[in-house]
Amino acid sequence: MAKQSMIAREHKREKLVAKYAAKRAALKEIIYDQEKPMEERFRATLKLAELPRNSSATRLHNRCQLTGRPHAYYRKLKVSRIMLRELGSFGQIPGLVKSSW
């Protein structure tokens, strides 16, 4: 099980990303538009830099939804390898057959 503080920090980042997503997208659209004057694009860059760093989607880290483990994460199932093995052993994942010999 991951530390509760790390899981809470990740949830906080997810909320910030959702809150500022539209604002970041609008600013990036201005920045990458070559038709706009350079001064306006520079002002948009400065405004983008003023936003919280944790509002960037690249700050998010995939975590297991059951344990919060950050490594060995299966995107399709949203669980870690350890929980995949456990759930597979109990037959709770449809189509997954755990081999043993």
mmCIF file of C-alpha atoms in Angstrom:
data_model
loop_
_atom_site.group_PDB
_atom_site.id
_atom_site.type_symbol
_atom_site.label_atom_id
_atom_site.label_comp_id
_atom_site.label_asym_id
_atom_site.label_seq_id
_atom_site.Cartn_x
_atom_site.Cartn_y
_atom_site.Cartn_z
ATOM 1 C CA MET A 1 0.000 0.000 0.000
ATOM 2 C CA ALA A 2 1.316 3.428 -0.940
ATOM 3 C CA LYS A 3 1.599 6.218 1.601
ATOM 4 C CA GLN A 4 -1.716 8.008 2.048
ATOM 5 C CA SER A 5 0.001 11.379 1.669
ATOM 6 C CA MET A 6 1.294 10.424 -1.790
ATOM 7 C CA ILE A 7 -2.138 9.232 -2.891
ATOM 8 C CA ALA A 8 -3.702 12.466 -1.587
ATOM 9 C CA ARG A 9 -1.054 14.530 -3.389
ATOM 10 C CA GLU A 10 -1.850 12.741 -6.645
ATOM 11 C CA HIS A 11 -5.588 13.423 -6.200
ATOM 12 C CA LYS A 12 -4.780 17.091 -5.592
ATOM 13 C CA ARG A 13 -2.806 17.185 -8.848
ATOM 14 C CA GLU A 14 -5.710 15.576 -10.730
ATOM 15 C CA LYS A 15 -8.075 18.268 -9.438
ATOM 16 C CA LEU A 16 -5.666 21.050 -10.432
ATOM 17 C CA VAL A 17 -5.211 19.597 -13.918
ATOM 18 C CA ALA A 18 -8.974 19.469 -14.404
ATOM 19 C CA LYS A 19 -9.448 22.992 -13.013
ATOM 20 C CA TYR A 20 -6.859 24.679 -15.260
ATOM 21 C CA ALA A 21 -7.163 22.480 -18.393
ATOM 22 C CA ALA A 22 -9.228 24.956 -20.409
ATOM 23 C CA LYS A 23 -7.090 27.931 -19.406
ATOM 24 C CA ARG A 24 -3.857 26.100 -20.289
ATOM 25 C CA ALA A 25 -5.281 25.006 -23.639
ATOM 26 C CA ALA A 26 -6.339 28.572 -24.517
ATOM 27 C CA LEU A 27 -2.920 29.985 -23.616
ATOM 28 C CA LYS A 28 -1.098 27.277 -25.569
ATOM 29 C CA GLU A 29 -3.295 27.966 -28.582
ATOM 30 C CA ILE A 30 -2.198 31.622 -28.488
ATOM 31 C CA ILE A 31 1.463 30.680 -27.980
ATOM 32 C CA TYR A 32 1.591 28.280 -30.937
ATOM 33 C CA ASP A 33 -0.350 30.545 -33.322
ATOM 34 C CA GLN A 34 2.260 31.989 -35.702
ATOM 35 C CA GLU A 35 -0.246 34.584 -37.013
ATOM 36 C CA LYS A 36 -0.395 36.409 -33.654
ATOM 37 C CA PRO A 37 2.127 39.161 -32.869
ATOM 38 C CA MET A 38 5.222 38.161 -30.911
ATOM 39 C CA GLU A 39 4.356 40.407 -27.934
ATOM 40 C CA GLU A 40 0.956 38.778 -27.454
ATOM 41 C CA ARG A 41 2.502 35.308 -27.653
ATOM 42 C CA PHE A 42 5.149 36.309 -25.111
ATOM 43 C CA ARG A 43 2.475 37.637 -22.715
ATOM 44 C CA ALA A 44 0.623 34.328 -23.046
ATOM 45 C CA THR A 45 3.859 32.483 -22.234
ATOM 46 C CA LEU A 46 4.290 34.544 -19.069
ATOM 47 C CA LYS A 47 0.676 33.872 -18.025
ATOM 48 C CA LEU A 48 1.175 30.157 -18.624
ATOM 49 C CA ALA A 49 4.264 30.266 -16.390
ATOM 50 C CA GLU A 50 2.203 31.890 -13.609
ATOM 51 C CA LEU A 51 -0.165 28.901 -13.427
ATOM 52 C CA PRO A 52 0.572 26.274 -10.755
ATOM 53 C CA ARG A 53 3.122 23.702 -11.868
ATOM 54 C CA ASN A 54 0.931 20.869 -10.655
ATOM 55 C CA SER A 55 -1.786 21.977 -13.074
ATOM 56 C CA SER A 56 0.234 20.500 -15.941
ATOM 57 C CA ALA A 57 -0.933 17.062 -17.097
ATOM 58 C CA THR A 58 2.669 15.847 -17.342
ATOM 59 C CA ARG A 59 2.906 16.028 -13.548
ATOM 60 C CA LEU A 60 0.341 13.230 -13.168
ATOM 61 C CA HIS A 61 1.574 9.727 -12.406
ATOM 62 C CA ASN A 62 -0.395 6.559 -13.031
ATOM 63 C CA ARG A 63 -1.202 4.725 -9.797
ATOM 64 C CA CYS A 64 -2.934 1.442 -9.008
ATOM 65 C CA GLN A 65 -6.545 2.205 -8.090
ATOM 66 C CA LEU A 66 -6.584 -0.444 -5.384
ATOM 67 C CA THR A 67 -3.242 0.098 -3.619
ATOM 68 C CA GLY A 68 -1.846 3.362 -4.991
ATOM 69 C CA ARG A 69 1.367 1.673 -6.158
ATOM 70 C CA PRO A 70 3.118 3.918 -8.741
ATOM 71 C CA HIS A 71 5.256 1.300 -10.499
ATOM 72 C CA ALA A 72 4.412 -1.764 -12.624
ATOM 73 C CA TYR A 73 1.062 -0.258 -13.639
ATOM 74 C CA TYR A 74 -1.144 -1.838 -16.317
ATOM 75 C CA ARG A 75 -2.976 1.014 -18.073
ATOM 76 C CA LYS A 76 -5.705 -1.139 -19.539
ATOM 77 C CA LEU A 77 -6.725 -2.562 -16.141
ATOM 78 C CA LYS A 78 -5.617 0.403 -13.973
ATOM 79 C CA VAL A 79 -3.978 -1.897 -11.424
ATOM 80 C CA SER A 80 -0.413 -2.842 -10.517
ATOM 81 C CA ARG A 81 1.203 -6.172 -11.368
ATOM 82 C CA ILE A 82 0.777 -7.393 -7.804
ATOM 83 C CA MET A 83 -2.966 -6.709 -7.739
ATOM 84 C CA LEU A 84 -3.288 -8.171 -11.246
ATOM 85 C CA ARG A 85 -1.766 -11.396 -9.962
ATOM 86 C CA GLU A 86 -3.996 -11.461 -6.873
ATOM 87 C CA LEU A 87 -7.194 -10.697 -8.774
ATOM 88 C CA GLY A 88 -6.227 -13.239 -11.430
ATOM 89 C CA SER A 89 -5.726 -15.894 -8.766
ATOM 90 C CA PHE A 90 -9.238 -15.307 -7.462
ATOM 91 C CA GLY A 91 -10.673 -15.303 -11.004
ATOM 92 C CA GLN A 92 -11.959 -11.738 -10.779
ATOM 93 C CA ILE A 93 -10.519 -10.598 -14.121
ATOM 94 C CA PRO A 94 -12.586 -11.871 -17.070
ATOM 95 C CA GLY A 95 -10.549 -13.727 -19.691
ATOM 96 C CA LEU A 96 -7.415 -13.967 -17.550
ATOM 97 C CA VAL A 97 -6.216 -17.489 -16.751
ATOM 98 C CA LYS A 98 -3.354 -17.736 -14.300
ATOM 99 C CA SER A 99 -1.135 -20.663 -15.084
ATOM 100 C CA SER A 100 0.446 -22.830 -12.422
ATOM 101 C CA TRP A 101 2.484 -25.982 -12.903
#
